[in-house]
Amino acid sequence: MNLMPTLNNSVENQLSSSTSANFLEFDGVAKIYPTAKGSYTVLEDVNFSVKEGEFICVIGHSGCGKSTLLSMVSGLNKPSIGEIRLRNQPITKPGPERMVIFQNYSLLPWKTAYENVYLAVEQVYKHKSRQEKKEITLEHLELVGLSEAANKKPGQLSGGMKQRVAIARALATRPEVLIMDEPFGALDPITREEMQEELLKIWQDHRCTVLMITHDIDEALFLSDRLVMMTNGPAAKIGEIIEIPFARPRDRMKLMENTQYFELRNYALDFLYRRFAHDDALE
Ligand SMILES: Nc1ncnc2c1ncn2[C@@H]1O[C@H](COP(=O)(O)OP(=O)(O)OP(=O)(O)O)[C@@H](O)[C@H]1O
């Protein structure tokens, strides 16, 4: 089968076709770190537009600059050249409309699940009453199936439950952009698949824009609308963008019966292991 209608091989085409979307735009972005040995260019000439409500996965070999790229969307890091704009406004600092979820959950270990979520709610909804903030917190713990565990501390929760708390905490602040840096990387394969399905359900209901780093091609094909594949660093760029055409809601078993799924999977594997092979093996 010819993959060409599905694969958008030209970053330039991608740009010209999506500039009208201009929800989130990467415009000539480069990141150069000063090091003891001189300047180190991590990312170079990244141009990319994301539509509102899209689910984007980013894949690439270890060290190519995926986290650096998304940390610039969060505002925790700044481009050295170019800019990233959200609704035409350059991103210069962190903001509650952009929330980040990390692999290691980053929960406060001495606070309960409820308190971890409540703290974020309190920071964003300063004008709301205590009762309203409580309701928002409980609603989001329920959303991720953790009402029963609200009073447990992170040390009493499994990895999947801790990541659910992190998702509840991020979503409770109603972000426009959810940035996820390998959120399920520390989970066992079964919990990981469960979390992917939960995330899709939540995303379908709440419809924020998601940017997610993953090392797992199957995860990317199951979750995303488009898969951004990075070239190797230094000076990594967007190599290719694959449009993932599968209808939603997605059913993992049905996807596995779809020959196009394996064609896309093989295409992505070929990109990573042959065309941009690297010493560090992906999963
Ligand atoms: N503050 C910094 N100063 C200098 N170099 C840095 C700094 N932060 C990151 N780097 C380097 O930038 C490169 C990209 O790092 P980054 O964490 O963005 O990659 P990544 O693709 O997310 O990697 P991984 O998949 O292993 O998490 C790496 O070589 C890293 O060592």
XYZ file of C-alpha atoms and ligand atoms in Angstrom:
314
model
C 0.000 0.000 0.000
C 1.208 3.463 -0.791
C 1.897 5.375 2.408
C 2.416 8.693 0.732
C -1.107 10.106 1.219
C -0.781 9.434 4.933
C 2.760 10.546 5.523
C 3.588 14.173 5.319
C 7.228 13.966 4.356
C 7.885 17.632 3.955
C 8.236 19.871 6.953
C 7.726 22.809 4.581
C 4.416 21.329 3.408
C 3.463 20.800 7.010
C 4.171 24.400 7.772
C 2.309 25.876 4.859
C -0.702 23.633 5.441
C -1.050 24.547 9.103
C -0.102 28.178 9.452
C -3.798 28.994 9.375
C -4.191 26.961 12.559
C -1.730 29.176 14.517
C -2.793 27.930 17.947
C 0.714 26.875 18.967
C 3.595 27.755 16.664
C 7.290 26.941 16.718
C 8.901 29.580 14.556
C 12.560 29.085 13.629
C 13.349 27.725 17.088
C 16.927 26.884 18.051
C 18.379 26.088 21.461
C 22.064 26.594 22.111
C 23.557 25.814 25.522
C 26.819 27.379 26.646
C 29.139 24.612 27.872
C 32.738 24.443 29.103
C 33.735 23.291 25.609
C 31.848 26.095 23.854
C 28.339 26.484 22.455
C 26.287 23.318 22.064
C 23.407 23.501 19.601
C 20.743 21.083 20.765
C 17.914 22.099 18.429
C 18.033 24.028 15.185
C 15.399 25.520 12.917
C 12.331 23.885 14.409
C 9.212 25.022 12.557
C 5.909 23.448 13.401
C 2.286 24.378 14.015
C -0.147 22.597 16.306
C -3.902 22.900 15.966
C -6.058 23.474 19.002
C -7.154 20.164 20.513
C -4.554 18.098 18.660
C -2.743 15.200 20.296
C 0.896 15.329 19.238
C 3.514 12.741 20.157
C 7.227 13.475 19.817
C 9.688 10.661 19.325
C 13.437 10.610 18.776
C 16.593 9.104 20.150
C 17.812 9.824 23.632
C 19.468 13.210 23.915
C 18.096 14.653 20.663
C 16.339 17.468 22.518
C 12.724 16.370 23.017
C 12.575 17.528 26.641
C 14.338 20.745 25.716
C 11.736 21.389 23.013
C 8.757 20.844 25.298
C 10.333 22.702 28.228
C 10.350 25.756 25.955
C 6.584 25.341 25.498
C 6.176 25.160 29.280
C 8.175 28.394 29.560
C 10.717 26.823 31.927
C 13.306 27.201 29.179
C 13.648 29.795 26.413
C 14.597 29.476 22.756
C 18.033 30.927 21.895
C 16.739 31.824 18.430
C 13.151 32.107 17.169
C 10.022 31.961 19.255
C 7.154 29.759 20.326
C 3.740 31.402 20.251
C 0.479 30.371 21.862
C -2.481 32.128 20.236
C 0.011 34.527 18.624
C 1.563 35.482 21.992
C 5.247 34.583 22.464
C 5.792 32.178 25.366
C 8.299 33.749 27.737
C 7.488 32.176 31.112
C 5.425 29.392 32.698
C 1.669 29.906 32.909
C -1.335 27.953 34.209
C -2.635 27.452 30.675
C 0.354 25.128 30.059
C 0.757 22.268 32.530
C 3.530 19.681 32.583
C 3.386 16.045 33.652
C 6.722 14.297 34.178
C 7.660 10.616 34.279
C 8.517 10.786 37.989
C 5.083 12.245 38.925
C 6.658 15.097 40.965
C 4.095 14.849 43.758
C 4.765 16.221 47.222
C 5.415 13.023 49.216
C 4.209 14.430 52.549
C 0.827 15.486 51.132
C -2.143 13.216 50.360
C -3.465 12.717 46.822
C -6.247 15.173 47.685
C -3.812 17.772 49.026
C -1.514 17.448 46.011
C -4.402 18.254 43.675
C -5.897 20.882 45.986
C -2.622 22.831 46.132
C -2.624 23.254 42.347
C -6.314 24.188 42.346
C -5.656 26.763 45.060
C -2.901 28.408 43.031
C -5.015 28.762 39.902
C -8.480 29.494 41.329
C -7.513 32.092 43.920
C -10.903 33.814 43.742
C -12.993 30.668 44.316
C -14.343 29.682 47.730
C -12.826 26.863 49.754
C -15.903 24.716 49.046
C -15.642 25.298 45.278
C -11.939 24.397 45.310
C -12.741 21.258 47.277
C -15.366 20.270 44.708
C -12.984 20.838 41.787
C -10.348 18.700 43.542
C -12.759 15.842 44.284
C -14.226 15.986 40.779
C -10.780 15.504 39.234
C -9.765 12.728 41.609
C -12.984 10.989 40.595
C -12.180 11.576 36.921
C -9.017 9.489 37.273
C -10.722 6.884 39.482
C -8.981 7.856 42.708
C -11.826 9.000 44.971
C -11.156 6.085 47.313
C -7.446 6.898 47.561
C -7.866 10.636 48.163
C -6.379 10.465 51.650
C -3.376 8.324 50.777
C 0.106 9.755 50.425
C 2.237 9.041 47.322
C 4.251 6.406 49.212
C 1.033 4.391 49.658
C 0.125 4.553 45.951
C 1.260 2.421 42.988
C 3.102 4.046 40.057
C -0.090 4.107 37.981
C -2.033 5.716 40.834
C 0.663 8.345 41.357
C 0.548 9.214 37.665
C -3.250 9.446 37.912
C -2.840 11.988 40.728
C -0.411 13.945 38.533
C -2.935 13.884 35.651
C -5.775 14.955 37.982
C -3.599 17.756 39.340
C -2.733 18.994 35.845
C -6.279 18.747 34.463
C -7.878 20.361 37.529
C -6.253 23.641 36.523
C -7.951 23.392 33.085
C -4.826 23.885 30.976
C -5.120 24.652 27.283
C -1.919 22.718 26.635
C -0.939 19.554 28.477
C 2.775 18.794 28.156
C 3.727 15.240 29.022
C 7.365 14.151 29.220
C 7.376 10.347 29.013
C 4.483 10.189 31.485
C 4.134 6.407 31.419
C 7.820 5.520 31.091
C 8.090 4.225 34.654
C 4.976 2.031 34.523
C 4.714 -1.691 33.832
C 3.308 -2.585 30.379
C -0.216 -3.463 31.565
C -0.635 -0.351 33.719
C 0.846 1.666 30.883
C -1.818 0.459 28.433
C -4.557 1.143 30.991
C -3.229 4.653 31.519
C -3.091 5.286 27.769
C -6.752 4.329 27.483
C -7.722 6.509 30.438
C -5.767 9.416 29.038
C -7.557 9.115 25.685
C -10.969 9.056 27.381
C -10.113 12.119 29.467
C -8.663 13.923 26.451
C -11.781 13.165 24.402
C -13.980 14.620 27.148
C -11.821 17.632 28.016
C -10.190 18.250 24.657
C -7.047 20.133 25.599
C -4.068 20.170 23.254
C -1.524 17.510 24.197
C 2.210 17.430 23.473
C 3.685 14.169 24.661
C 7.190 12.742 24.503
C 7.368 8.992 24.227
C 9.956 6.369 23.351
C 7.232 3.894 22.440
C 6.049 3.854 18.818
C 2.945 1.800 19.667
C 1.972 4.322 22.336
C 2.377 7.145 19.820
C 0.326 5.346 17.150
C -2.446 4.571 19.627
C -2.663 8.054 21.105
C -1.678 10.741 18.651
C -3.124 12.647 15.714
C 0.403 13.332 14.479
C 3.754 11.842 15.344
C 6.702 14.236 15.191
C 9.955 12.365 14.561
C 13.150 14.188 15.496
C 16.492 13.741 13.783
C 19.537 13.012 15.929
C 21.399 15.743 17.742
C 23.382 17.848 17.929
C 21.366 20.421 16.022
C 18.327 18.133 15.881
C 15.349 19.143 13.765
C 11.928 17.798 12.972
C 12.751 15.049 10.497
C 9.264 13.977 9.538
C 5.709 14.195 10.728
C 3.382 11.229 10.353
C -0.365 11.809 10.259
C -2.055 9.030 12.238
C -5.292 8.381 10.369
C -7.110 5.988 12.714
C -10.677 6.962 13.641
C -11.515 7.750 17.254
C -12.427 6.400 19.686
C -9.584 3.957 19.066
C -9.727 0.319 19.961
C -6.319 -1.254 20.518
C -7.409 -4.720 19.378
C -8.929 -3.360 16.159
C -5.790 -1.318 15.464
C -3.740 -4.493 15.746
C -5.828 -6.002 12.936
C -5.236 -2.987 10.693
C -2.458 -3.472 8.127
C -1.946 0.293 7.939
C -0.994 0.246 11.621
C 1.965 -2.016 10.869
C 2.944 -0.026 7.803
C 3.105 3.162 9.877
C 4.919 1.326 12.669
C 7.501 -0.039 10.238
C 7.893 3.380 8.669
C 8.611 4.973 12.066
C 10.976 2.131 13.012
C 12.828 2.561 9.729
C 13.186 6.285 10.396
C 14.598 5.701 13.873
C 16.717 2.610 13.367
C 17.966 2.884 9.822
C 17.766 6.452 8.557
C 18.572 8.032 11.923
C 20.193 5.092 13.679
C 21.793 5.894 16.996
C 23.855 4.016 19.573
C 21.180 4.390 22.235
C 18.513 1.789 21.540
C 14.866 2.728 21.803
C 12.453 0.284 23.378
N 21.298 22.997 30.714
C 21.966 22.316 29.791
N 23.242 22.653 29.468
C 23.924 21.977 28.532
N 23.429 20.922 27.839
C 22.171 20.533 28.126
C 21.380 21.197 29.115
N 20.168 20.574 29.178
C 20.204 19.579 28.270
N 21.400 19.552 27.656
C 21.806 18.617 26.588
O 20.905 18.785 25.533
C 20.700 17.560 24.860
C 19.219 17.305 24.760
O 18.694 16.997 26.052
P 17.162 16.601 26.242
O 16.980 16.189 27.656
O 16.318 17.688 25.707
O 17.052 15.329 25.278
P 15.899 14.235 25.182
O 15.709 13.965 23.729
O 14.707 14.669 25.942
O 16.592 12.993 25.889
P 15.947 11.714 26.627
O 15.109 11.001 25.609
O 17.144 10.908 27.038
O 15.159 12.233 27.789
C 21.480 16.505 25.636
O 22.706 16.283 24.991
C 21.681 17.167 26.976
O 22.876 16.702 27.579
